[in-house]
mmCIF file of C-alpha atoms in Angstrom:
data_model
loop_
_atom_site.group_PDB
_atom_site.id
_atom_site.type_symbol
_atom_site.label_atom_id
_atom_site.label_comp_id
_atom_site.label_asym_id
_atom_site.label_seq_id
_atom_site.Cartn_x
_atom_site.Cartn_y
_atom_site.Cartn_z
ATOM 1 C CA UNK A 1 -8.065 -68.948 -93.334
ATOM 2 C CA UNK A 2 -8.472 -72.582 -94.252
ATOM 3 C CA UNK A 3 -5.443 -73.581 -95.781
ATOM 4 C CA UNK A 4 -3.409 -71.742 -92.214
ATOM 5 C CA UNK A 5 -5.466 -74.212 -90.110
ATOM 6 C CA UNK A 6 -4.520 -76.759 -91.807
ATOM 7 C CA UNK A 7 -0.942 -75.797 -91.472
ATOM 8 C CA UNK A 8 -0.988 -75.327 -88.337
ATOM 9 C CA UNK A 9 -3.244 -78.677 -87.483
ATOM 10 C CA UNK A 10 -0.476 -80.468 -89.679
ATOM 11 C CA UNK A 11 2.568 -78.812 -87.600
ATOM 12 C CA UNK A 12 0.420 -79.898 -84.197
ATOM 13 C CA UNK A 13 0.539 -83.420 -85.603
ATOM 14 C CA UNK A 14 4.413 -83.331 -86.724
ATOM 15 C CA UNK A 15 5.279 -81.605 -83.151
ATOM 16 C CA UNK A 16 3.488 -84.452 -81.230
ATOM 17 C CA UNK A 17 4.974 -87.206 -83.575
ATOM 18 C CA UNK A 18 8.291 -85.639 -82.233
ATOM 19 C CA UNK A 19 7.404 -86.126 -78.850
ATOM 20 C CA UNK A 20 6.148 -89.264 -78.895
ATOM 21 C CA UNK A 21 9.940 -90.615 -80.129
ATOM 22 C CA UNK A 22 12.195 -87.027 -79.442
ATOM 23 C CA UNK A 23 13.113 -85.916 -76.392
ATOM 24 C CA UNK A 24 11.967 -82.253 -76.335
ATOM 25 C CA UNK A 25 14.852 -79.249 -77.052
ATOM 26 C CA UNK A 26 15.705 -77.608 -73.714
ATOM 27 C CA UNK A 27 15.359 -80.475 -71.689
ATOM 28 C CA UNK A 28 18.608 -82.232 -70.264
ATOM 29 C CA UNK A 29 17.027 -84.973 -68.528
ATOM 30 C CA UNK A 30 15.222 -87.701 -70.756
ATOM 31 C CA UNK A 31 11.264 -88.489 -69.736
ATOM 32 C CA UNK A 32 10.812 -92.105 -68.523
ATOM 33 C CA UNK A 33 9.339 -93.842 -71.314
ATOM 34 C CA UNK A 34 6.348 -96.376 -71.035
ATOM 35 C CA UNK A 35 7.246 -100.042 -70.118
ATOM 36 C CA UNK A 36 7.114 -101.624 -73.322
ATOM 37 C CA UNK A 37 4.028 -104.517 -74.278
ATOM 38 C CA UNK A 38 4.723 -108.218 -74.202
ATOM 39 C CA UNK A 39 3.361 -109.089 -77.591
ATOM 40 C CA UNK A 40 2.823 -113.184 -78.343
ATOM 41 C CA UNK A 41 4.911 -114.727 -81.300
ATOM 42 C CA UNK A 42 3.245 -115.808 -83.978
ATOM 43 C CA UNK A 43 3.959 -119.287 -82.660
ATOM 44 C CA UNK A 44 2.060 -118.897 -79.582
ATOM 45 C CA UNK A 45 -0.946 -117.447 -81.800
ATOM 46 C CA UNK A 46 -0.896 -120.442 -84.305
ATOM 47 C CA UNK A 47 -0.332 -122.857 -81.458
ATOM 48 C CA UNK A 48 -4.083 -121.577 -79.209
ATOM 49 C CA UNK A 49 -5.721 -120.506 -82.950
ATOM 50 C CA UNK A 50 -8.524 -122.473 -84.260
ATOM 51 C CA UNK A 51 -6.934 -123.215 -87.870
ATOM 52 C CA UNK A 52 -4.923 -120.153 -89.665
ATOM 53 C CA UNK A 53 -4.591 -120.291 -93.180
ATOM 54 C CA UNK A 54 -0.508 -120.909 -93.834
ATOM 55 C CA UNK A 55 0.737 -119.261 -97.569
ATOM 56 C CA UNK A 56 3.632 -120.301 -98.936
ATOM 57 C CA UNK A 57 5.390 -119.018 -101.950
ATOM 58 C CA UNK A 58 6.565 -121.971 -103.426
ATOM 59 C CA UNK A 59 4.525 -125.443 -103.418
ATOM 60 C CA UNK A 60 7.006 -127.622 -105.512
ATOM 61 C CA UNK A 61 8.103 -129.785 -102.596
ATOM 62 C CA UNK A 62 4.766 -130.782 -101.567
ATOM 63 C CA UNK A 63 4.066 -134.856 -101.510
ATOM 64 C CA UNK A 64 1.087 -136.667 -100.343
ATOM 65 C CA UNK A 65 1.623 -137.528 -96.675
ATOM 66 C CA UNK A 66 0.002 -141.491 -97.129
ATOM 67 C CA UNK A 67 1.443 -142.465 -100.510
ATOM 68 C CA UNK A 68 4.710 -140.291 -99.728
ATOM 69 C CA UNK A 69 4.217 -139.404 -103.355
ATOM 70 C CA UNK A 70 4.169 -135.634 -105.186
ATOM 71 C CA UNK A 71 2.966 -137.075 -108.332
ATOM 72 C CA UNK A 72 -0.506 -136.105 -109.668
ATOM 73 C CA UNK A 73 -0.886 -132.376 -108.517
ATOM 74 C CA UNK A 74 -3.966 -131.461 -109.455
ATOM 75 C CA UNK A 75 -5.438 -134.239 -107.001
ATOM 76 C CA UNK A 76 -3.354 -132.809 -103.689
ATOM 77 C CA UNK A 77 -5.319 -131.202 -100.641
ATOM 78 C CA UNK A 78 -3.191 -128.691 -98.874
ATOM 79 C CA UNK A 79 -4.366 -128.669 -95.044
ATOM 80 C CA UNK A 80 -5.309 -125.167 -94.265
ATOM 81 C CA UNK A 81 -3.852 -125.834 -90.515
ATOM 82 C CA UNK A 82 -0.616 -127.837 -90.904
ATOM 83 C CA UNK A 83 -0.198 -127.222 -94.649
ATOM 84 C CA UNK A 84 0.470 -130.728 -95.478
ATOM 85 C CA UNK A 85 -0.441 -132.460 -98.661
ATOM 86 C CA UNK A 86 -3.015 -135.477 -99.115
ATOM 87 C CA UNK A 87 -4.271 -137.020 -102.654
ATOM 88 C CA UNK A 88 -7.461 -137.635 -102.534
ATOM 89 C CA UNK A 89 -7.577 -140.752 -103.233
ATOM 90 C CA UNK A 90 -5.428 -141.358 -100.312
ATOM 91 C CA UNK A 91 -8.044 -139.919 -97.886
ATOM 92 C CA UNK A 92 -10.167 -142.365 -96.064
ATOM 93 C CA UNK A 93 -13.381 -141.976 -96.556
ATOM 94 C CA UNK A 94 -12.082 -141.333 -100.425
ATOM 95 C CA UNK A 95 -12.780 -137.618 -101.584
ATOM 96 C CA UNK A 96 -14.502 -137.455 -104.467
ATOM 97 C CA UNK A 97 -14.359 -133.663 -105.546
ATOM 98 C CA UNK A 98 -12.445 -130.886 -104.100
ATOM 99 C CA UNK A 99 -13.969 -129.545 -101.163
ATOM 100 C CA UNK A 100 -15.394 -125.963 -101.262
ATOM 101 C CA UNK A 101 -13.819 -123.620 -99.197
ATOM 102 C CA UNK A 102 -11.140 -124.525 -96.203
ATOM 103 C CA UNK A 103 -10.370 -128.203 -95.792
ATOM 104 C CA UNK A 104 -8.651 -129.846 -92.787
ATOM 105 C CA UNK A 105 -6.804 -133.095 -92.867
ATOM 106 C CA UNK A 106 -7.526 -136.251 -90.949
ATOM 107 C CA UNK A 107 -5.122 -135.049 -87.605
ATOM 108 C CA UNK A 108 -6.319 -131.202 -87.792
ATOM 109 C CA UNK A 109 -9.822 -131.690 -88.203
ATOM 110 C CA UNK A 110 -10.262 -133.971 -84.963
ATOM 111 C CA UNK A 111 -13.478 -135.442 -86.638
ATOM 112 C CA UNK A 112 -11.765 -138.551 -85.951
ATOM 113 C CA UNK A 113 -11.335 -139.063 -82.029
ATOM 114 C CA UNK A 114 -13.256 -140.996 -80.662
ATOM 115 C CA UNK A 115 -14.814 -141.411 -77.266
ATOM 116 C CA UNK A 116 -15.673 -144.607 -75.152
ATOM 117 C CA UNK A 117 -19.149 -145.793 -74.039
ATOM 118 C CA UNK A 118 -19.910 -147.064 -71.111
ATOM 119 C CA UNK A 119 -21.773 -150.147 -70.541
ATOM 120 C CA UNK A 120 -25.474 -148.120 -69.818
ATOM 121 C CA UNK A 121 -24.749 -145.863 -73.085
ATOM 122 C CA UNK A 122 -23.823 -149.176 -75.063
ATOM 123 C CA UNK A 123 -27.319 -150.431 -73.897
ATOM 124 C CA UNK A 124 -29.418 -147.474 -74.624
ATOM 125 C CA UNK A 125 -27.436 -146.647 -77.819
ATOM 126 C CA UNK A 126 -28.767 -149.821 -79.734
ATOM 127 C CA UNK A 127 -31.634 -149.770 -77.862
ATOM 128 C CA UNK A 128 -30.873 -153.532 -76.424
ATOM 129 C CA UNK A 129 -34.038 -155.088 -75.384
ATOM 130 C CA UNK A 130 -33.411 -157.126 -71.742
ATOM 131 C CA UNK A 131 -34.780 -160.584 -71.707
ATOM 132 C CA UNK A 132 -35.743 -161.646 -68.793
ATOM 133 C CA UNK A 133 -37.668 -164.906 -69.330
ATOM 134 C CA UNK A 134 -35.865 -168.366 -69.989
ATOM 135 C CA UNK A 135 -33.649 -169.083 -72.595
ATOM 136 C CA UNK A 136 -36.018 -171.137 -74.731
ATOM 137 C CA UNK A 137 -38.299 -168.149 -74.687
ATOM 138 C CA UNK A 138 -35.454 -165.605 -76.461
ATOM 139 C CA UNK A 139 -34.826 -168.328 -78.991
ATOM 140 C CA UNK A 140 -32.020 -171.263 -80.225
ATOM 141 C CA UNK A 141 -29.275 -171.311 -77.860
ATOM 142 C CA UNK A 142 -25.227 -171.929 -79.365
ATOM 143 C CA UNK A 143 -25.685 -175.676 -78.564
ATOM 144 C CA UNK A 144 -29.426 -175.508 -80.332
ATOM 145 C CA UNK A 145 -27.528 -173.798 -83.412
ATOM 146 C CA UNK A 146 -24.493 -176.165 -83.523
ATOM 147 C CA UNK A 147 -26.735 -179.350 -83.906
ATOM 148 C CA UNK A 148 -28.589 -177.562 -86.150
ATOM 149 C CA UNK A 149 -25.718 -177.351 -88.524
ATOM 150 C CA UNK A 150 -24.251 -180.867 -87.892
ATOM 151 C CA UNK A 151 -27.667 -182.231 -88.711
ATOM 152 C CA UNK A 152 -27.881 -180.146 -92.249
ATOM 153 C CA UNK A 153 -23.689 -180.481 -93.059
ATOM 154 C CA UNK A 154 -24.572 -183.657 -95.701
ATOM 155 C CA UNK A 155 -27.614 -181.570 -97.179
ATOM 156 C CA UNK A 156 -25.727 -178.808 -97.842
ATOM 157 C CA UNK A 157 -23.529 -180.750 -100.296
ATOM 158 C CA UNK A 158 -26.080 -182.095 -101.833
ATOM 159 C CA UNK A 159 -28.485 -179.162 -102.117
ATOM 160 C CA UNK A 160 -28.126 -175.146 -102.182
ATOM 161 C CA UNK A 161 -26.185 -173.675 -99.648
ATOM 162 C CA UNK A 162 -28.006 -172.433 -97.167
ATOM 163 C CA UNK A 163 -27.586 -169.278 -94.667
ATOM 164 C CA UNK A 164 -25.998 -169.542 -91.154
ATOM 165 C CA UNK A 165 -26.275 -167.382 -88.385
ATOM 166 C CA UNK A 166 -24.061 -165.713 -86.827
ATOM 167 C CA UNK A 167 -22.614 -166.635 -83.243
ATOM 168 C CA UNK A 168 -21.821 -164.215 -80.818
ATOM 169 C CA UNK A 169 -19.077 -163.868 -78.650
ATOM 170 C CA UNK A 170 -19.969 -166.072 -75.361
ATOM 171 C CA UNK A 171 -18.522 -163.599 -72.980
ATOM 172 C CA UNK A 172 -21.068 -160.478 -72.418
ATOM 173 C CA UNK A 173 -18.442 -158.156 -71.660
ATOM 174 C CA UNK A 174 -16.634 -159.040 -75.013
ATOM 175 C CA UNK A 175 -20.301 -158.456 -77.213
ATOM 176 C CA UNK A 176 -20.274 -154.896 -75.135
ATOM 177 C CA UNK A 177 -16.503 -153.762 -76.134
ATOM 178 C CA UNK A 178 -17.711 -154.630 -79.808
ATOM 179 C CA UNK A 179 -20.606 -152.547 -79.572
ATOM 180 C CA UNK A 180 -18.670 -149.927 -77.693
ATOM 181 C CA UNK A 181 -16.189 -149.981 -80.937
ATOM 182 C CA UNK A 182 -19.159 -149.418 -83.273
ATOM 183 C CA UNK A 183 -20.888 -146.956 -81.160
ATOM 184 C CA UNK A 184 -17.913 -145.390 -81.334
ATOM 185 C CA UNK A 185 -16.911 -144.861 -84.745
ATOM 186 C CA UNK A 186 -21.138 -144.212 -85.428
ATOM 187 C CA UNK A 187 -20.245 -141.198 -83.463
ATOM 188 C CA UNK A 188 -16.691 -139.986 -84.510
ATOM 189 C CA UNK A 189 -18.706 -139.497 -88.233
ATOM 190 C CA UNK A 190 -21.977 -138.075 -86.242
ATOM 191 C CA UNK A 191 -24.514 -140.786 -88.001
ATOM 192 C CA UNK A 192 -27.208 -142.760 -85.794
ATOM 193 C CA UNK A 193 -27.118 -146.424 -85.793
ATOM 194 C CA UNK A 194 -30.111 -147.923 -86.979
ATOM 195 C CA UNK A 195 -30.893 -151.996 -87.961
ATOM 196 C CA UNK A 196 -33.616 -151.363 -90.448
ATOM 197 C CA UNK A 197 -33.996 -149.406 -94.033
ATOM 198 C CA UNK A 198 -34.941 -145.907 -93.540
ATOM 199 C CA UNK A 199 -37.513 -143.589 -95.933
ATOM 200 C CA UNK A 200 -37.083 -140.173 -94.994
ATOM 201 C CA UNK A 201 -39.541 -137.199 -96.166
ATOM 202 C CA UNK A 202 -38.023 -135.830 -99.947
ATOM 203 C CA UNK A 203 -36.162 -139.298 -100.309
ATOM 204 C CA UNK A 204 -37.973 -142.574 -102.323
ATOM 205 C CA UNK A 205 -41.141 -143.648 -100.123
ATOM 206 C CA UNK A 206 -41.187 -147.565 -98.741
ATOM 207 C CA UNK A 207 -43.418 -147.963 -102.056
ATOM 208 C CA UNK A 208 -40.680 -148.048 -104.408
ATOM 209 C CA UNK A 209 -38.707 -150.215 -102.855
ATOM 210 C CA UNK A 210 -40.093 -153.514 -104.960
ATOM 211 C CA UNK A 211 -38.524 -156.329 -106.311
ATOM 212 C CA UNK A 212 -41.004 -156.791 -109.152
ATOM 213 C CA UNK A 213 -39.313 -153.368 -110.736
ATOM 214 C CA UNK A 214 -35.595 -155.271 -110.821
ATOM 215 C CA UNK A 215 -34.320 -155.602 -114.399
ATOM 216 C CA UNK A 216 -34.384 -158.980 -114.802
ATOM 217 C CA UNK A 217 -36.041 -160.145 -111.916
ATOM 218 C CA UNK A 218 -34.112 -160.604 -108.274
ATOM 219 C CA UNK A 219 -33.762 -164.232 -106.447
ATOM 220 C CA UNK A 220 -35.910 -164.717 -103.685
ATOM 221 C CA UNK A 221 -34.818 -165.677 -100.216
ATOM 222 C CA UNK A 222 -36.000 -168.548 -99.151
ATOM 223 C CA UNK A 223 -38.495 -169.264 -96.506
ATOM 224 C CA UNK A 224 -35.401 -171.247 -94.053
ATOM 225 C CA UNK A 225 -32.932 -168.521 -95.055
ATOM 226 C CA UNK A 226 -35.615 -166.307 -93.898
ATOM 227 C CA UNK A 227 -35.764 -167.995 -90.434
ATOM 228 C CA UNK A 228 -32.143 -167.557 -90.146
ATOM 229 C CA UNK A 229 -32.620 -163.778 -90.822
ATOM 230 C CA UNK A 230 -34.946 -163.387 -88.381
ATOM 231 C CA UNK A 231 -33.092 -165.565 -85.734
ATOM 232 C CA UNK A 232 -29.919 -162.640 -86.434
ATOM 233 C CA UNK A 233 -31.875 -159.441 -85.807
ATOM 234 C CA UNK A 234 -33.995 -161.004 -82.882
ATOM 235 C CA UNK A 235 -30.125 -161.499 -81.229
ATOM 236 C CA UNK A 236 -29.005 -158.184 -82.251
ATOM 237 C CA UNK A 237 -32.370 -156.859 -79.946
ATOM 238 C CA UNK A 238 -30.951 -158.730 -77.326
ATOM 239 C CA UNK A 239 -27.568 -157.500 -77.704
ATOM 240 C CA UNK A 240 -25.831 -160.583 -79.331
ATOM 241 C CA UNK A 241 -23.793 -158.974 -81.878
ATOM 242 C CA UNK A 242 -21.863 -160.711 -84.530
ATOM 243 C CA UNK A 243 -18.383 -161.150 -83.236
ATOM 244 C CA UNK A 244 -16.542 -157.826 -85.393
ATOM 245 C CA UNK A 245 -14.585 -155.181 -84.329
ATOM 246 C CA UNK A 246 -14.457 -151.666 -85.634
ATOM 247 C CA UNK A 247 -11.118 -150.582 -85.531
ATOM 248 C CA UNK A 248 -9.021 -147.297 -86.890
ATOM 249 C CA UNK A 249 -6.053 -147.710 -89.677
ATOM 250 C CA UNK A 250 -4.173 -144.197 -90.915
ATOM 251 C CA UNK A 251 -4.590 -145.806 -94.396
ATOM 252 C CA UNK A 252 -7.989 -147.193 -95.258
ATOM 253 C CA UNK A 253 -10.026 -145.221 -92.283
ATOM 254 C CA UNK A 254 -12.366 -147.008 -90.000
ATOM 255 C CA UNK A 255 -12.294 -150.655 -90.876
ATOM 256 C CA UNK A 256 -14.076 -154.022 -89.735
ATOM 257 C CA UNK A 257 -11.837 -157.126 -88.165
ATOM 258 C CA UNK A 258 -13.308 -160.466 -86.910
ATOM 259 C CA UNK A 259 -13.588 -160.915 -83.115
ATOM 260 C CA UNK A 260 -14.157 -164.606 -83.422
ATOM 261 C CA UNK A 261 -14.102 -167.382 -86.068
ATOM 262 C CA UNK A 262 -16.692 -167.088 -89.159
ATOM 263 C CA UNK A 263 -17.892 -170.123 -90.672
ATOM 264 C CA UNK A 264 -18.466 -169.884 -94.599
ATOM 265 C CA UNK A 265 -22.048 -168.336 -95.950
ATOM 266 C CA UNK A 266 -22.392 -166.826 -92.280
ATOM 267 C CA UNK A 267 -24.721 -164.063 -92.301
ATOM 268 C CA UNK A 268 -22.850 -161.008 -91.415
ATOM 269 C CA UNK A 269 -25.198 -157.767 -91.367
ATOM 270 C CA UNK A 270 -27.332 -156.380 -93.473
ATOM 271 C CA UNK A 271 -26.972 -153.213 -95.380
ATOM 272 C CA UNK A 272 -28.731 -150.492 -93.789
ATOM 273 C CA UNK A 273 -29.138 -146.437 -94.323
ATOM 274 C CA UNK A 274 -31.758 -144.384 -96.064
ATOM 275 C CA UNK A 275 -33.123 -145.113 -99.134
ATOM 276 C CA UNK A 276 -32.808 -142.828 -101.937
ATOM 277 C CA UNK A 277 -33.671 -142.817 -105.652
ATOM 278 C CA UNK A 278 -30.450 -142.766 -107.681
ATOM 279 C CA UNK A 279 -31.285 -139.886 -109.984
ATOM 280 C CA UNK A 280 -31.182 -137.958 -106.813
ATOM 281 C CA UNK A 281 -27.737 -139.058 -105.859
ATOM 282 C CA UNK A 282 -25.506 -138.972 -109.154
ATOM 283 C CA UNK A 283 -23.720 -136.068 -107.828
ATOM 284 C CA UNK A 284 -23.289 -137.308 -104.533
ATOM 285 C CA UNK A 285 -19.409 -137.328 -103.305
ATOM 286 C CA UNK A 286 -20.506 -140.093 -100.242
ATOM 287 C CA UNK A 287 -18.260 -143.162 -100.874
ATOM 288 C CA UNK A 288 -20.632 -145.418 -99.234
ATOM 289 C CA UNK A 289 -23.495 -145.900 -101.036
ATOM 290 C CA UNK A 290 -24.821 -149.382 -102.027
ATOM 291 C CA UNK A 291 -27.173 -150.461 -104.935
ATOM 292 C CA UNK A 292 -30.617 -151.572 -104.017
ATOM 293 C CA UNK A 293 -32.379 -151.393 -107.060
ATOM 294 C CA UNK A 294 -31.364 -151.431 -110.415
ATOM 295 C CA UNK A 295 -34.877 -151.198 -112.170
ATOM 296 C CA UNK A 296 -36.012 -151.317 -115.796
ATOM 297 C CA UNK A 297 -37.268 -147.862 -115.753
ATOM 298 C CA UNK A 298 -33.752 -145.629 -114.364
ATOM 299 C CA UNK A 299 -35.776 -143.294 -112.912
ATOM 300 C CA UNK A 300 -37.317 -145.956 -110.401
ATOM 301 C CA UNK A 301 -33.082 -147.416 -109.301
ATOM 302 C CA UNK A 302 -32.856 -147.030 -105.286
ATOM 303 C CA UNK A 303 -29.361 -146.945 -103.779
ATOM 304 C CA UNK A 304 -28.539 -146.634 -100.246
ATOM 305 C CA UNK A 305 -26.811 -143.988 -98.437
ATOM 306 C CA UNK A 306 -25.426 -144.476 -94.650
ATOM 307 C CA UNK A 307 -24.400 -141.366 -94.683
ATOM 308 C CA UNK A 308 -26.897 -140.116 -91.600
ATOM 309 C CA UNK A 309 -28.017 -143.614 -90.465
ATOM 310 C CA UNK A 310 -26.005 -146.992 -90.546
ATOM 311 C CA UNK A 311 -24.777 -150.153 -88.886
ATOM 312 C CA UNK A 312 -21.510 -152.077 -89.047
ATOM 313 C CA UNK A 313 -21.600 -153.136 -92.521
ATOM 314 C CA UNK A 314 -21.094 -149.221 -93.066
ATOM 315 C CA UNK A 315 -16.935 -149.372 -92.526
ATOM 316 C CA UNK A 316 -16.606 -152.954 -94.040
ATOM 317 C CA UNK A 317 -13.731 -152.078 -97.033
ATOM 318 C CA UNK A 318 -13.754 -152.695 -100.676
ATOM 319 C CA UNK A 319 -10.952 -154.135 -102.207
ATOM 320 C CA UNK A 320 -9.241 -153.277 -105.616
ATOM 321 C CA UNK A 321 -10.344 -156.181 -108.054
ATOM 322 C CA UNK A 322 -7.700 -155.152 -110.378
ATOM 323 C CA UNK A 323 -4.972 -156.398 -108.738
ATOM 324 C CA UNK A 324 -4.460 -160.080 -107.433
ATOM 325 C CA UNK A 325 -3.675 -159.167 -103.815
ATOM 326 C CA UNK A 326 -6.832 -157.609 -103.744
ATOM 327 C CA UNK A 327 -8.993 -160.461 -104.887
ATOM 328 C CA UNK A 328 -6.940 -162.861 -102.219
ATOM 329 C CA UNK A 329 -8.448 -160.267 -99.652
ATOM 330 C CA UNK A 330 -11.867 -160.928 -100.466
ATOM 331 C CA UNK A 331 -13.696 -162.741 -97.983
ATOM 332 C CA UNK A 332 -17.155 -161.839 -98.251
ATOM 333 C CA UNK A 333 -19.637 -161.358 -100.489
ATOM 334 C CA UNK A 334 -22.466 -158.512 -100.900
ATOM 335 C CA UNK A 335 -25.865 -160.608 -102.009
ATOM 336 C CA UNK A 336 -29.252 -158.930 -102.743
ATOM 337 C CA UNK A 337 -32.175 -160.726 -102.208
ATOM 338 C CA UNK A 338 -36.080 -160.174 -102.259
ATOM 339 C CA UNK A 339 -37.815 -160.415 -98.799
ATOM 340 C CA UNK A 340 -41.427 -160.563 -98.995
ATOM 341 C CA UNK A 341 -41.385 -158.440 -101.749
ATOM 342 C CA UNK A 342 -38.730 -155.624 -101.066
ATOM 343 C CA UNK A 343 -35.637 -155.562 -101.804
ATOM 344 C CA UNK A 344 -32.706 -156.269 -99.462
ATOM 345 C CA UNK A 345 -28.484 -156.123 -99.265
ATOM 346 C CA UNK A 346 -26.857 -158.751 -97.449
ATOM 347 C CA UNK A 347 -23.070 -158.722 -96.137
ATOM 348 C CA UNK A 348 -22.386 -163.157 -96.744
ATOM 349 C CA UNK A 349 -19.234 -164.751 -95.935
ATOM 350 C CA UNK A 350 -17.719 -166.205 -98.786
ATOM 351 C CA UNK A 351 -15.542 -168.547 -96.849
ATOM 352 C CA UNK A 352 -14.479 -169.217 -93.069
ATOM 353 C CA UNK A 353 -12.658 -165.910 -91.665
ATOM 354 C CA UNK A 354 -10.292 -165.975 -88.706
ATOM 355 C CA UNK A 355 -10.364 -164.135 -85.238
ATOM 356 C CA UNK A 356 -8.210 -160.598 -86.117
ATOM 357 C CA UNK A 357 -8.551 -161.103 -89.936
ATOM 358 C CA UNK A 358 -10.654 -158.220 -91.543
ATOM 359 C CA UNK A 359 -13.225 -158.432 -93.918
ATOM 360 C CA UNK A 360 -13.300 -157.061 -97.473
ATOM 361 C CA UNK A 361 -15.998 -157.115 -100.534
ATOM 362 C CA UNK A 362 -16.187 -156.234 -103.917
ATOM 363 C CA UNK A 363 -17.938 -152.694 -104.302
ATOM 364 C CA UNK A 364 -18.893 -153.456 -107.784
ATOM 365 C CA UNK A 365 -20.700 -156.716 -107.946
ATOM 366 C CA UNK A 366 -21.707 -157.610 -111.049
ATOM 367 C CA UNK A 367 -22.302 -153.826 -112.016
ATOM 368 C CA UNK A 368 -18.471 -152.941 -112.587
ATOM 369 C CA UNK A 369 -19.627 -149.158 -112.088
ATOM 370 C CA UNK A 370 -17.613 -148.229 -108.900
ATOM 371 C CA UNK A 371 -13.589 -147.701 -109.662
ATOM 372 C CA UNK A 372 -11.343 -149.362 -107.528
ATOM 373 C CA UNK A 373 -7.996 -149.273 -109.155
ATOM 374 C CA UNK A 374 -6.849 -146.787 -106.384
ATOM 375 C CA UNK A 375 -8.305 -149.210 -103.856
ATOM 376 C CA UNK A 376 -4.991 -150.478 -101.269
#
């Protein structure tokens, strides 16, 4: 009896099939048939769709959409969204492996937009301390700083050249639009601004950082180049920012560009994000991380990483010191120094920098570690 229900189960099925696209025998009059469904094209999916995954049979023709170039294969990201290719070297921020599972590029990902800040946000976002007493009470004034330098111009021929603080922009709208730049770039990469070092839990404690462990010892800043670091971050508190600009470019990412003239050996920022021992970094793909230490011992080197926490001197660009149009771009220098014992990075100008020029360093130092052949 089995097999003749299934027979008869299977002729049920076939006889309904029938009907569903047959009209039935007997009948002279068709059945009115179901309005068909409206589906979406694909088009209309993959234009509302998150990111779909686009195959293609044959990748021959694909070329890098900076350098216009298909050469070097094995170093092309395919966007899973547009299906465009990007070397990585071509990518700013520089990727230093291939990414593990989907990737986006630069216009799919939308990691880039940014949003503005209004002046209260720009306020509470550096945490800009109000002073309300006199002038002479927040410290020099422009005109204070300006004899200051005329007094010391024939010493500083004569003797080692000395620090110079920065001077802000004049106008207090202007300082807040430069903030508002670096707030906003702080927050298209999702890191908090902070002015200061930072030694997080399972990173190198405050301990380590020590000059006395440099290989070779580390210069000492000096007690009036010491003044003039102090005189910088006590204006950054008040919201007297050094007069840069944070600015976008399709080619070398978020970049820095003078909002003012720059006298030479102007203090520019300091370094700043958390401090980490290097050991614990060698595999580390961030393209931002500076030397702090290089110590007799390896295992003691700090470097530091602004990859959660940083300040402007984050997006100031490298240049490529193989190549003489690199080297004419250089126009400041990255100087560390020992301050009462720790060790410190400085960002230095190397000579006097014009309003909407931007600023470039060598990544290497003295080290010659980092590579920067592929540097524009």
């Amino acid at each position: 009896m089995a097999p003749a229900t299934s027979s008869s189960a299977e002729a049920r099925r076939f006889v309904g099939s029938r009907r569903r696209t047959e009209a039935p025998r007997g009948m002279h009059s068709p059945s009115p048939s179901p309005p068909p469904k409206k589906l979406k094209s694909m088009a209309e999916i993959l234009a509302k769709a998150r990111y779909a995954v686009v195959d293609r049979g044959d990748y021959s023709d694909v070329i890098c959409e900076q350098c216009r170039c298909g050469e070097s294969p094995d170093e092309l990201l395919l966007c899973d969204k547009c299906d465009k290719g990007f070397h990585m070297k071509c990518l700013r921020p520089i990727v230093a492996r291939i990414p593990i599972g989907s990737w986006l590029c630069p216009n799919c990902s939308g990691q880039r937009r940014v949003r503005s800040f209004s002046q209260r946000k720009i306020i509470d976002f550096f945490k800009i301390q109000k002073c309300k007493e006199a002038k002479e009470r927040c410290g020099w004034s422009h005109q204070d700083a300006r004899r200051r330098r005329r007094r010391s111009a024939l010493v500083l021929q004569k003797k080692r050249r000395k620090l110079l603080p920065f001077i802000p922009s004049e106008d207090p709208a202007q300082r807040l639009k430069q903030m508002g730049t670096l707030a906003s770039a702080l927050t298209a990469l999702q890191l908090e601004f902070s002015d200061d070092l930072t030694y997080m839990p399972g990173m190198a404690p405050r301990s380590a950082n020590q000059a006395k462990f440099e290989n070779g010892g580390m210069q000492i800043l000096s007690k009036e180049d010491t003044e003039t670091l102090e005189q910088c971050r006590a204006m950054c508190k008040r919201g007297k920012c050094p007069p840069l600009v944070v600015v976008y470019d399709s080619c070398e990412g978020f970049t820095v560009e003078a909002d003012g003239p720059i006298k030479d050996m102007t203090f520019i920022a300091e370094y700043i994000g958390d401090v980490d021992f290097l050991k614990n970094r060698e595999h580390d793909d961030c393209d931002s991380m500076m030397t702090l230490l290089l110590a007799t011992d390896p295992s003691k080197s700090l470097v530091i990483c602004p990859d959660k926490r940083g300040n402007i001197a984050r997006f100031i660009n490298g240049i490529n010191n193989h190549t003489p149009e690199g080297k004419r771009k250089r126009n400041c220098k990255c100087v560390r120094y020992s301050v009462n014992g720790e060790c410190r990075v400085f960002l230095v100008a190397t000579r006097d920098i014009a309003q909407g020029e931007r600023l470039y360093y060598d990544y290497n130092g003295y080290e010659h570690e980092y590579p920067t052949h592929h540097f524009v």
